[in-house]
Tab-separated table of C-alpha atoms and ligand atoms in Angstrom:
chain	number	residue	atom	x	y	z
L	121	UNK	CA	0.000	0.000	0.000
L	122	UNK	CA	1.716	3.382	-0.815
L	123	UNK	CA	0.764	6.349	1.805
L	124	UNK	CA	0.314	9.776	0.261
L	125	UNK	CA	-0.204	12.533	2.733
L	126	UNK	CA	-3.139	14.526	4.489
L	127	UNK	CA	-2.972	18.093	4.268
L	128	UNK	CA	-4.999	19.384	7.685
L	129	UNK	CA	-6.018	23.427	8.098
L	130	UNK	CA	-8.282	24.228	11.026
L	131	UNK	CA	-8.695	25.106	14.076
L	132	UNK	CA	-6.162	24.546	16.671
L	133	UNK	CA	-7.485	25.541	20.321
L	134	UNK	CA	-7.818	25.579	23.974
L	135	UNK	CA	-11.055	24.021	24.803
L	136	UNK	CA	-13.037	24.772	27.967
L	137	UNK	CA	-14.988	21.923	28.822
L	138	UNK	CA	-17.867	22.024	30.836
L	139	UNK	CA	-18.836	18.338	31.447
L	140	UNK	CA	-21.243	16.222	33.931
L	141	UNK	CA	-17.879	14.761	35.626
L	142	UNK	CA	-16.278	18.148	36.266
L	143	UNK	CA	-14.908	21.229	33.527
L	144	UNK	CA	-11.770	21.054	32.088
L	145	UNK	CA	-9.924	23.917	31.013
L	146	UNK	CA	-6.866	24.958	28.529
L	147	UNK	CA	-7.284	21.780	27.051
L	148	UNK	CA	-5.688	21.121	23.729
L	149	UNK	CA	-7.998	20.958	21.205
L	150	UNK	CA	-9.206	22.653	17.645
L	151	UNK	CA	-10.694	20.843	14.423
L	152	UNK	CA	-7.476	20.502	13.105
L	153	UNK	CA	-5.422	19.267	16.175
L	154	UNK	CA	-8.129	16.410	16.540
L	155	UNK	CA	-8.033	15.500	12.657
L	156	UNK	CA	-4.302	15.344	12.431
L	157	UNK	CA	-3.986	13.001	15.122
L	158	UNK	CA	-6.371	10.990	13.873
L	159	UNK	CA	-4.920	10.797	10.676
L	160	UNK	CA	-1.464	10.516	11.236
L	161	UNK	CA	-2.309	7.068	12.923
L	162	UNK	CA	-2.500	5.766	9.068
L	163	UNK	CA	-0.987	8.227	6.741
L	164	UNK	CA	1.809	11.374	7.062
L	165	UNK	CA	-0.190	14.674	8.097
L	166	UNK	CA	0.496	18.150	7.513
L	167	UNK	CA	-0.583	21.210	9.340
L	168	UNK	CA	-1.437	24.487	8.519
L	169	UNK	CA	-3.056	26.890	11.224
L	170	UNK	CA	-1.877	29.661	13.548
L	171	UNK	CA	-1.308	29.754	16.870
L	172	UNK	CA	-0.235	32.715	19.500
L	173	UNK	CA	2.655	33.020	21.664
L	174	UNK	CA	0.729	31.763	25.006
L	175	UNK	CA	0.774	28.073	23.289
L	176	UNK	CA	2.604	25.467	24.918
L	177	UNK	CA	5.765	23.865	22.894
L	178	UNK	CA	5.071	20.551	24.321
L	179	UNK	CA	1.910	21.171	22.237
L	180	UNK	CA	3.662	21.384	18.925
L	181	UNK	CA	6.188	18.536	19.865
L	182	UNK	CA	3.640	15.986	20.869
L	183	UNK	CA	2.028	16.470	17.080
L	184	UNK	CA	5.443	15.832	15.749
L	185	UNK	CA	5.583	13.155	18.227
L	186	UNK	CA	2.848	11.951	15.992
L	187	UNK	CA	4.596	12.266	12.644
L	188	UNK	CA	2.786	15.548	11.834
L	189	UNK	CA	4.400	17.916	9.989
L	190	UNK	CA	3.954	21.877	11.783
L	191	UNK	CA	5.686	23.789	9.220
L	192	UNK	CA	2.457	25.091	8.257
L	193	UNK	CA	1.792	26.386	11.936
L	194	UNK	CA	2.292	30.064	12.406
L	195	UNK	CA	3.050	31.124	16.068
L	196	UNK	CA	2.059	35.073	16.340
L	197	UNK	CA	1.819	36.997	19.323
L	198	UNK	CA	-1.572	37.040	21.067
L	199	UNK	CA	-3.837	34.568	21.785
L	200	UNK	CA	-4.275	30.933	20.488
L	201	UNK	CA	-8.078	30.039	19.379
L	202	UNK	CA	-10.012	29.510	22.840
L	203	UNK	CA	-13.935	27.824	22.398
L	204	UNK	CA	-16.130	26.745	25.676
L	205	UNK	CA	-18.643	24.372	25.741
L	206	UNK	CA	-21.201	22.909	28.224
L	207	UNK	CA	-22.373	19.433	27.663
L	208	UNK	CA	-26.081	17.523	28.596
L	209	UNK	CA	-25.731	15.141	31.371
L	210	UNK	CA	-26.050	12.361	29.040
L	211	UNK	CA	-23.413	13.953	26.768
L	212	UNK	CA	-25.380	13.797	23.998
L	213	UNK	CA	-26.347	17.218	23.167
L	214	UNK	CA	-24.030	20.708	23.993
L	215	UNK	CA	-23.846	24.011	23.534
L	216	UNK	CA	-20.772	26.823	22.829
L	217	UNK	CA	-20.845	29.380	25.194
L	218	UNK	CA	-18.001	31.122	23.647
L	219	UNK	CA	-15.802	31.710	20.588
L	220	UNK	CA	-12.896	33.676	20.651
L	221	UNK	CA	-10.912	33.300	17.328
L	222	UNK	CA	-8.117	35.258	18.695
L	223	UNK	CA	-5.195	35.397	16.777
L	224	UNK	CA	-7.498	33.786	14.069
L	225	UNK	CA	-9.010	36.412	13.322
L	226	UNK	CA	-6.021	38.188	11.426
L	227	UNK	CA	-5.052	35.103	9.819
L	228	UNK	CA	-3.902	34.462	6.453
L	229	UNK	CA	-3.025	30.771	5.645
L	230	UNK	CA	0.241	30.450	3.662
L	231	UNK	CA	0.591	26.988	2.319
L	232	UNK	CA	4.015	26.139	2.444
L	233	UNK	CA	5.298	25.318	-1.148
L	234	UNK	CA	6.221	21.518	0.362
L	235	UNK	CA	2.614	21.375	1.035
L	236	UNK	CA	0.944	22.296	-2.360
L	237	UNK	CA	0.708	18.717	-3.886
L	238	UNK	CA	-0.515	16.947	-0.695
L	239	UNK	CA	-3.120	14.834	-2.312
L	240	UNK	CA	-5.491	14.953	-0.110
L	241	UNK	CA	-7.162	17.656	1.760
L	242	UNK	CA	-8.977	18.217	5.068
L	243	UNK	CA	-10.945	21.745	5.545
L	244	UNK	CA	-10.950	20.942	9.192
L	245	UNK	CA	-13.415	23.477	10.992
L	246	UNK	CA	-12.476	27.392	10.988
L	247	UNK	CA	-13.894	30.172	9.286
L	248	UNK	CA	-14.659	28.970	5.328
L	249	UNK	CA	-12.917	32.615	3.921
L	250	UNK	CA	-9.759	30.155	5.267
L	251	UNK	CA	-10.614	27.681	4.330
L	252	UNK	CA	-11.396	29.119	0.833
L	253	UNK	CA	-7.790	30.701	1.062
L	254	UNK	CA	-6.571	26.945	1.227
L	255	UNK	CA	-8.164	25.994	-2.022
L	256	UNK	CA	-6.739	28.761	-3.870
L	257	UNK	CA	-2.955	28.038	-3.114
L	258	UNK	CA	-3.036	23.709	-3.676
L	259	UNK	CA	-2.318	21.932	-6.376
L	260	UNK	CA	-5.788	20.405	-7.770
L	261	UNK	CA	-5.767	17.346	-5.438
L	262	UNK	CA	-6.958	13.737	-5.626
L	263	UNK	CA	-10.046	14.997	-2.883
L	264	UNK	CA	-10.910	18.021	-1.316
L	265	UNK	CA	-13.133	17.477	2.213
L	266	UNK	CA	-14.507	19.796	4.479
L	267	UNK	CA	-16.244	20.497	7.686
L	268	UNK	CA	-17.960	22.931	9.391
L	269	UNK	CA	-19.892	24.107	11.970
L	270	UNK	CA	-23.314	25.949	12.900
L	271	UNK	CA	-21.149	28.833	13.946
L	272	UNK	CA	-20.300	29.651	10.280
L	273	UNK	CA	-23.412	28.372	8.848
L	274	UNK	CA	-25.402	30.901	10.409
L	275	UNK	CA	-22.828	33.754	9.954
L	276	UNK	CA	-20.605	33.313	7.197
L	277	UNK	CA	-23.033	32.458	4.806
L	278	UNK	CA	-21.901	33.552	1.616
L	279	UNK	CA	-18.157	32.633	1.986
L	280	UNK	CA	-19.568	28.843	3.014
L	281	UNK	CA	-21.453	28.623	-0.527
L	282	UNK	CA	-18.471	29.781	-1.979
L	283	UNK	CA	-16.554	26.952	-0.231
L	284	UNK	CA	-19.134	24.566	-1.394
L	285	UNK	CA	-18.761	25.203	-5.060
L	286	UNK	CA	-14.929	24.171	-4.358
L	287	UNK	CA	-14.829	20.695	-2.574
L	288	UNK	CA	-15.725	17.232	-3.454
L	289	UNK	CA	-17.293	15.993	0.400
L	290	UNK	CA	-18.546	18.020	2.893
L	291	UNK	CA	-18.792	16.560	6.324
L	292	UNK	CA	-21.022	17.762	9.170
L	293	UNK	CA	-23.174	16.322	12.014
L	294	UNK	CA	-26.963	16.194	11.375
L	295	UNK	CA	-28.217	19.615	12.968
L	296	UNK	CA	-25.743	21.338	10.657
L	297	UNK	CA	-26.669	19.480	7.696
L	298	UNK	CA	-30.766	20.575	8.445
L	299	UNK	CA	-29.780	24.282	9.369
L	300	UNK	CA	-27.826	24.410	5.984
L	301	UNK	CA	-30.557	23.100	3.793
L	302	UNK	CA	-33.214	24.490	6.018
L	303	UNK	CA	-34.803	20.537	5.378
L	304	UNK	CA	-35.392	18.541	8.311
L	305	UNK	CA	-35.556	15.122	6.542
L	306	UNK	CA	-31.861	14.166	6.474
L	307	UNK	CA	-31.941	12.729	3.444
L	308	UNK	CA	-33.800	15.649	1.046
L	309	UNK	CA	-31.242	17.726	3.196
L	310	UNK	CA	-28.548	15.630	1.417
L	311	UNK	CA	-29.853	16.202	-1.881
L	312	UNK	CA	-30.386	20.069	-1.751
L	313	UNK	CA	-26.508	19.963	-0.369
L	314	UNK	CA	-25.044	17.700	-2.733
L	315	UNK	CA	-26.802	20.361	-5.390
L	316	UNK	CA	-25.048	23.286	-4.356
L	317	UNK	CA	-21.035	21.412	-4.495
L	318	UNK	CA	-19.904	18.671	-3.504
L	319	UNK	CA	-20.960	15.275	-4.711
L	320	UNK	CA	-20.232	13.798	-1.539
L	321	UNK	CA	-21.970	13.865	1.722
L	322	UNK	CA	-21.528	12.179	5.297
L	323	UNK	CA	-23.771	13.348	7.432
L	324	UNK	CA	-22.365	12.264	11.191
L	325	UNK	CA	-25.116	11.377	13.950
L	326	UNK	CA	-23.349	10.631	16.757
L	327	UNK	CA	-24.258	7.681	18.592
L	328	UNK	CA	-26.778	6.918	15.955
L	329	UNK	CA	-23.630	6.351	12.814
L	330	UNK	CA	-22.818	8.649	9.905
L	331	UNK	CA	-24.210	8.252	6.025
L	332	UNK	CA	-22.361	8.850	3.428
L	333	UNK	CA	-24.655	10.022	0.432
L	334	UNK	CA	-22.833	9.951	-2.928
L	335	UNK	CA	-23.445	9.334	-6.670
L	336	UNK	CA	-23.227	5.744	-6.067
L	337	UNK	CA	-26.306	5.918	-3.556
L	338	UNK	CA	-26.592	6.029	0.535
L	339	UNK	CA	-24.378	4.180	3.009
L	340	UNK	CA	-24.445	3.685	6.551
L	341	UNK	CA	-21.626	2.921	9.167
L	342	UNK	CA	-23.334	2.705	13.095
L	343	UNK	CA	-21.254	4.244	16.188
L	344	UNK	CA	-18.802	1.886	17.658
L	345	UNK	CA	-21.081	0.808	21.126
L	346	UNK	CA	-18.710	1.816	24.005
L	347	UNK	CA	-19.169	1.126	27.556
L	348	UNK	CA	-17.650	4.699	28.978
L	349	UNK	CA	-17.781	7.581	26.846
L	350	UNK	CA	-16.002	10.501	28.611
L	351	UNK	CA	-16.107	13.481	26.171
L	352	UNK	CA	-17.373	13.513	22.905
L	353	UNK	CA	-15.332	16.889	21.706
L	354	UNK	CA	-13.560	16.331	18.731
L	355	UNK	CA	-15.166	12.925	17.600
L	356	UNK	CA	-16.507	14.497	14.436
L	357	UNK	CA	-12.630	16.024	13.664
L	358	UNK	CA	-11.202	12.120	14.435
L	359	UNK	CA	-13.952	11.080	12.068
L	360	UNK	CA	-13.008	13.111	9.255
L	361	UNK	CA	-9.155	12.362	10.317
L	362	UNK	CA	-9.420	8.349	10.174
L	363	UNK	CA	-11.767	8.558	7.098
L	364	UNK	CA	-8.848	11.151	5.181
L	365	UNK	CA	-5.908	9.161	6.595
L	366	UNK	CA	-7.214	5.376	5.572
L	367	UNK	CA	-8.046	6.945	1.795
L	368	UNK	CA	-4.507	8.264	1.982
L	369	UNK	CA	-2.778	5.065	2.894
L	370	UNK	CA	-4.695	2.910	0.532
L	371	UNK	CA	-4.868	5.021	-2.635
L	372	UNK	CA	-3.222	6.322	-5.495
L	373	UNK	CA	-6.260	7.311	-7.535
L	374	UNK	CA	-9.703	9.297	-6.703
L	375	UNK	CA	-11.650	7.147	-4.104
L	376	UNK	CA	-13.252	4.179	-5.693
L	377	UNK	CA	-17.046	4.076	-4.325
L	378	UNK	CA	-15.943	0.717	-1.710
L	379	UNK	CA	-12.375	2.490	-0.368
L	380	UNK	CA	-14.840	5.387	0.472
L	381	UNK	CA	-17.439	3.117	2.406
L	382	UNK	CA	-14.513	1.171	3.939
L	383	UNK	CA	-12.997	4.418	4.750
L	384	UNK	CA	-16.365	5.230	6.835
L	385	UNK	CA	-15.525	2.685	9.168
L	386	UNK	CA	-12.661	3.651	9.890
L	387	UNK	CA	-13.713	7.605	10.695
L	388	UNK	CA	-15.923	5.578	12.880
L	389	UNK	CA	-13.554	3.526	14.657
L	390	UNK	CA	-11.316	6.552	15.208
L	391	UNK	CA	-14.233	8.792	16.168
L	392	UNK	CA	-15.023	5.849	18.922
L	393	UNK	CA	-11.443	6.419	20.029
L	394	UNK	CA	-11.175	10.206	20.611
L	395	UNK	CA	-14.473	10.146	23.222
L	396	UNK	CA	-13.102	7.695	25.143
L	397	UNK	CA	-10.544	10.130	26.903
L	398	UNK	CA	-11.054	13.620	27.899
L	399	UNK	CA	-9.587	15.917	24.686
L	400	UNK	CA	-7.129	14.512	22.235
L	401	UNK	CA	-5.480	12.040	25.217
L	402	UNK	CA	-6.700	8.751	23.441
L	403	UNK	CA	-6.276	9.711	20.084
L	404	UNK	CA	-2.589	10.889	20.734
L	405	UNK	CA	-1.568	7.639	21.748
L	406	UNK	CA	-3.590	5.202	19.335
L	407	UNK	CA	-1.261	2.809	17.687
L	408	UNK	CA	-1.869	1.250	13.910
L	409	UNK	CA	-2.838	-2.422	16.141
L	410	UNK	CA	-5.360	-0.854	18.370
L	411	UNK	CA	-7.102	0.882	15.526
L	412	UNK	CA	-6.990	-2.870	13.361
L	413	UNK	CA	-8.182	-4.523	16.500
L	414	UNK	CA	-11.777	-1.900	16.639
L	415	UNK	CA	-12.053	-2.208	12.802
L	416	UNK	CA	-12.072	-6.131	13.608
L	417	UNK	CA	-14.963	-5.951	16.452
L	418	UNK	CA	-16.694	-3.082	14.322
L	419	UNK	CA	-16.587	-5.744	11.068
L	420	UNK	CA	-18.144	-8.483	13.294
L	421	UNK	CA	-20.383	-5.961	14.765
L	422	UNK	CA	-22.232	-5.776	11.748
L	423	UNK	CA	-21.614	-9.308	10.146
L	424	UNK	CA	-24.612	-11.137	10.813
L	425	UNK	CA	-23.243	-14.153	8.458
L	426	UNK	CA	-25.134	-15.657	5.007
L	427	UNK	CA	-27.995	-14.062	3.758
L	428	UNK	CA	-31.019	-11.959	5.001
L	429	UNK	CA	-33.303	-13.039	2.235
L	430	UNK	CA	-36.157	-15.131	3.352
L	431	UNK	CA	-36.871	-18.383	1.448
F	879	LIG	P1	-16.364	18.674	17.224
F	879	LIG	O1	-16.686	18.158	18.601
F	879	LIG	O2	-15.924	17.602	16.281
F	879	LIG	O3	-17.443	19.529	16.661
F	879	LIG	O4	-15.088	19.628	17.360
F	879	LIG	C1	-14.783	20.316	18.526
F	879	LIG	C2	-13.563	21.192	18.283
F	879	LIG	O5	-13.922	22.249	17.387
F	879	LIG	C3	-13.093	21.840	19.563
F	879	LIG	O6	-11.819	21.331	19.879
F	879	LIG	C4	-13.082	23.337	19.275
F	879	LIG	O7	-11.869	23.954	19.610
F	879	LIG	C5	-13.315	23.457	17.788
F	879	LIG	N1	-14.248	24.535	17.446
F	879	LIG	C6	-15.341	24.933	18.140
F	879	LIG	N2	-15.962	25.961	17.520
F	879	LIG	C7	-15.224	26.221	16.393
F	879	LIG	C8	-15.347	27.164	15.311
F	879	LIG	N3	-16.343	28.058	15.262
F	879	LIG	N4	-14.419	27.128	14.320
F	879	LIG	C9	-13.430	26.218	14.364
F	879	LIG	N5	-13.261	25.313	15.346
F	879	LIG	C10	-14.141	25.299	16.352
């Protein structure tokens, strides 16, 4: 299998958690911290985002730790990216209580000329004007995906259509994908989206799967059933970086339709990973036989052996 390379721009942040067990605060987080992480378990990552001067080093050396490349990581003075949320008892729902883009907010990417060709590309989360600024300075790569949020859906309207016109799958959770297509049926919501840019969709539920709508139809992938589930921050970003880094390892052409669905399973399994720890803990120390081992109980998870017809 050859390994091409992930390209990553996003967010990169202090999270303050507010969670039933307790909050948690200055923890490292940001779109694109999670996705690289994730991805560099399967395929070499690169980085491009900014950071200001009251970031940790350790930070920076534990995603080169990782075999993530920073070059593409400004440090300016100021302050890093900073985003609070409170969390439902039951974890399953939250809110932001604040965004502070910080030294974001001044922030032009500059893709370093190393990075240009990376073959595939990850819009991780931050405002779509940069992630638009991305498009403009690559190389026309084997697949462009992005994500966003509500946060930019709601106010960066125009930029995010923009954006849309540009990449090939859009990924978002499923109160994102209704607000954007003002539909509440998921799937019409899918085919009002797919209109407007990309051809494919994954639409991420939670603890209810993800479906990936494409030209090739609609597939499904269920959440990975865990016993403890300690903070589901991020698991959408280790979604997006499992699902980029698998079609990075295994490819050296566009997606064919079954890499895609196989790579679904594995945004899954690493999305299963990152909740299981407080911020990026568990995905920073995932190794290649862990992830294999999930993928294995996920396969026999839904195997349910010969044939469902009935006679
Ligand atoms: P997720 O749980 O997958 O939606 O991602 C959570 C991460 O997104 C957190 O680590 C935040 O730092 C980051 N984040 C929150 N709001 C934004 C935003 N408006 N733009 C970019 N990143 C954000």
């Amino acid at each position: 299998m050859s390994q091409e390379s992930v390209l990553v721009v996003g967010s990169i942040a202090f999270d303050d958690l507010e969670m039933p067990q307790g909050t948690f605060e200055d923890v490292l987080g940001g779109a694109a911290t999670y996705s690289a992480l994730a991805a560099s378990v399967l395929a070499p990552v690169r980085v491009v985002g900014v950071v200001g001067d009251d970031f940790p080093a350790r930070h920076l050396d534990l995603l080169r730790a990782r075999g993530v490349d920073t070059e593409g990581v400004e440090r300016v003075p100021g302050k890093t990216f900073r985003w609070r949320g409170r969390y439902s008892q039951d974890l399953s729902s939250r809110v932001s209580l604040d965004t502070q883009l910080n030294v974001f907010a001044d922030f032009r990417p500059k893709i370093p000329a190393s990075y240009r060709g990376s073959p595939y590309v990850l819009l991780a989360n931050i405002h779509p004007g940069l992630q638009l600024d991305v498009v403009r300075q690559i190389e026309r790569p084997r697949l462009i995906a992005a994500d966003t949020m509500n946060f930019w859906i709601s106010g960066e309207a125009q930029a995010l259509a923009e954006l849309l016109r540009k990449v090939d799958l859009l990924i978002i959770n499923d109160e994102e994908a209704r607000e954007l297509s003002g539909m509440q049926n998921l799937c019409k919501a899918a085919v009002d989206i797919r209109k407007r840019g990309p051809s494919q969709l994954i639409v991420k539920r939670g603890e209810h799967g993800a479906l990936l709508f494409d030209p090739h139809g609609t597939f499904f992938v269920p959440a990975y059933p865990l016993e403890e589930v300690n903070d589901p921050t991020g698991a959408g970003d280790s979604f997006a970086g499992g699902l980029m880094g698998y079609l990075a390892r295994c490819h050296g052409a566009p997606p064919s339709p079954h890499t895609m669905r196989r790579a679904m399973f594995y945004g899954a399994a690493m999305g299963s990973f990152g909740v299981e720890a407080v911020g990026t803990k568990r995905i920073s120390e995932l190794n290649l036989d862990q992830l294999a081992r999930r993928i294995e109980s996920f396969r026999s998870l839904v195997d349910f052996g010969g044939s469902l017809s009935v006679d």
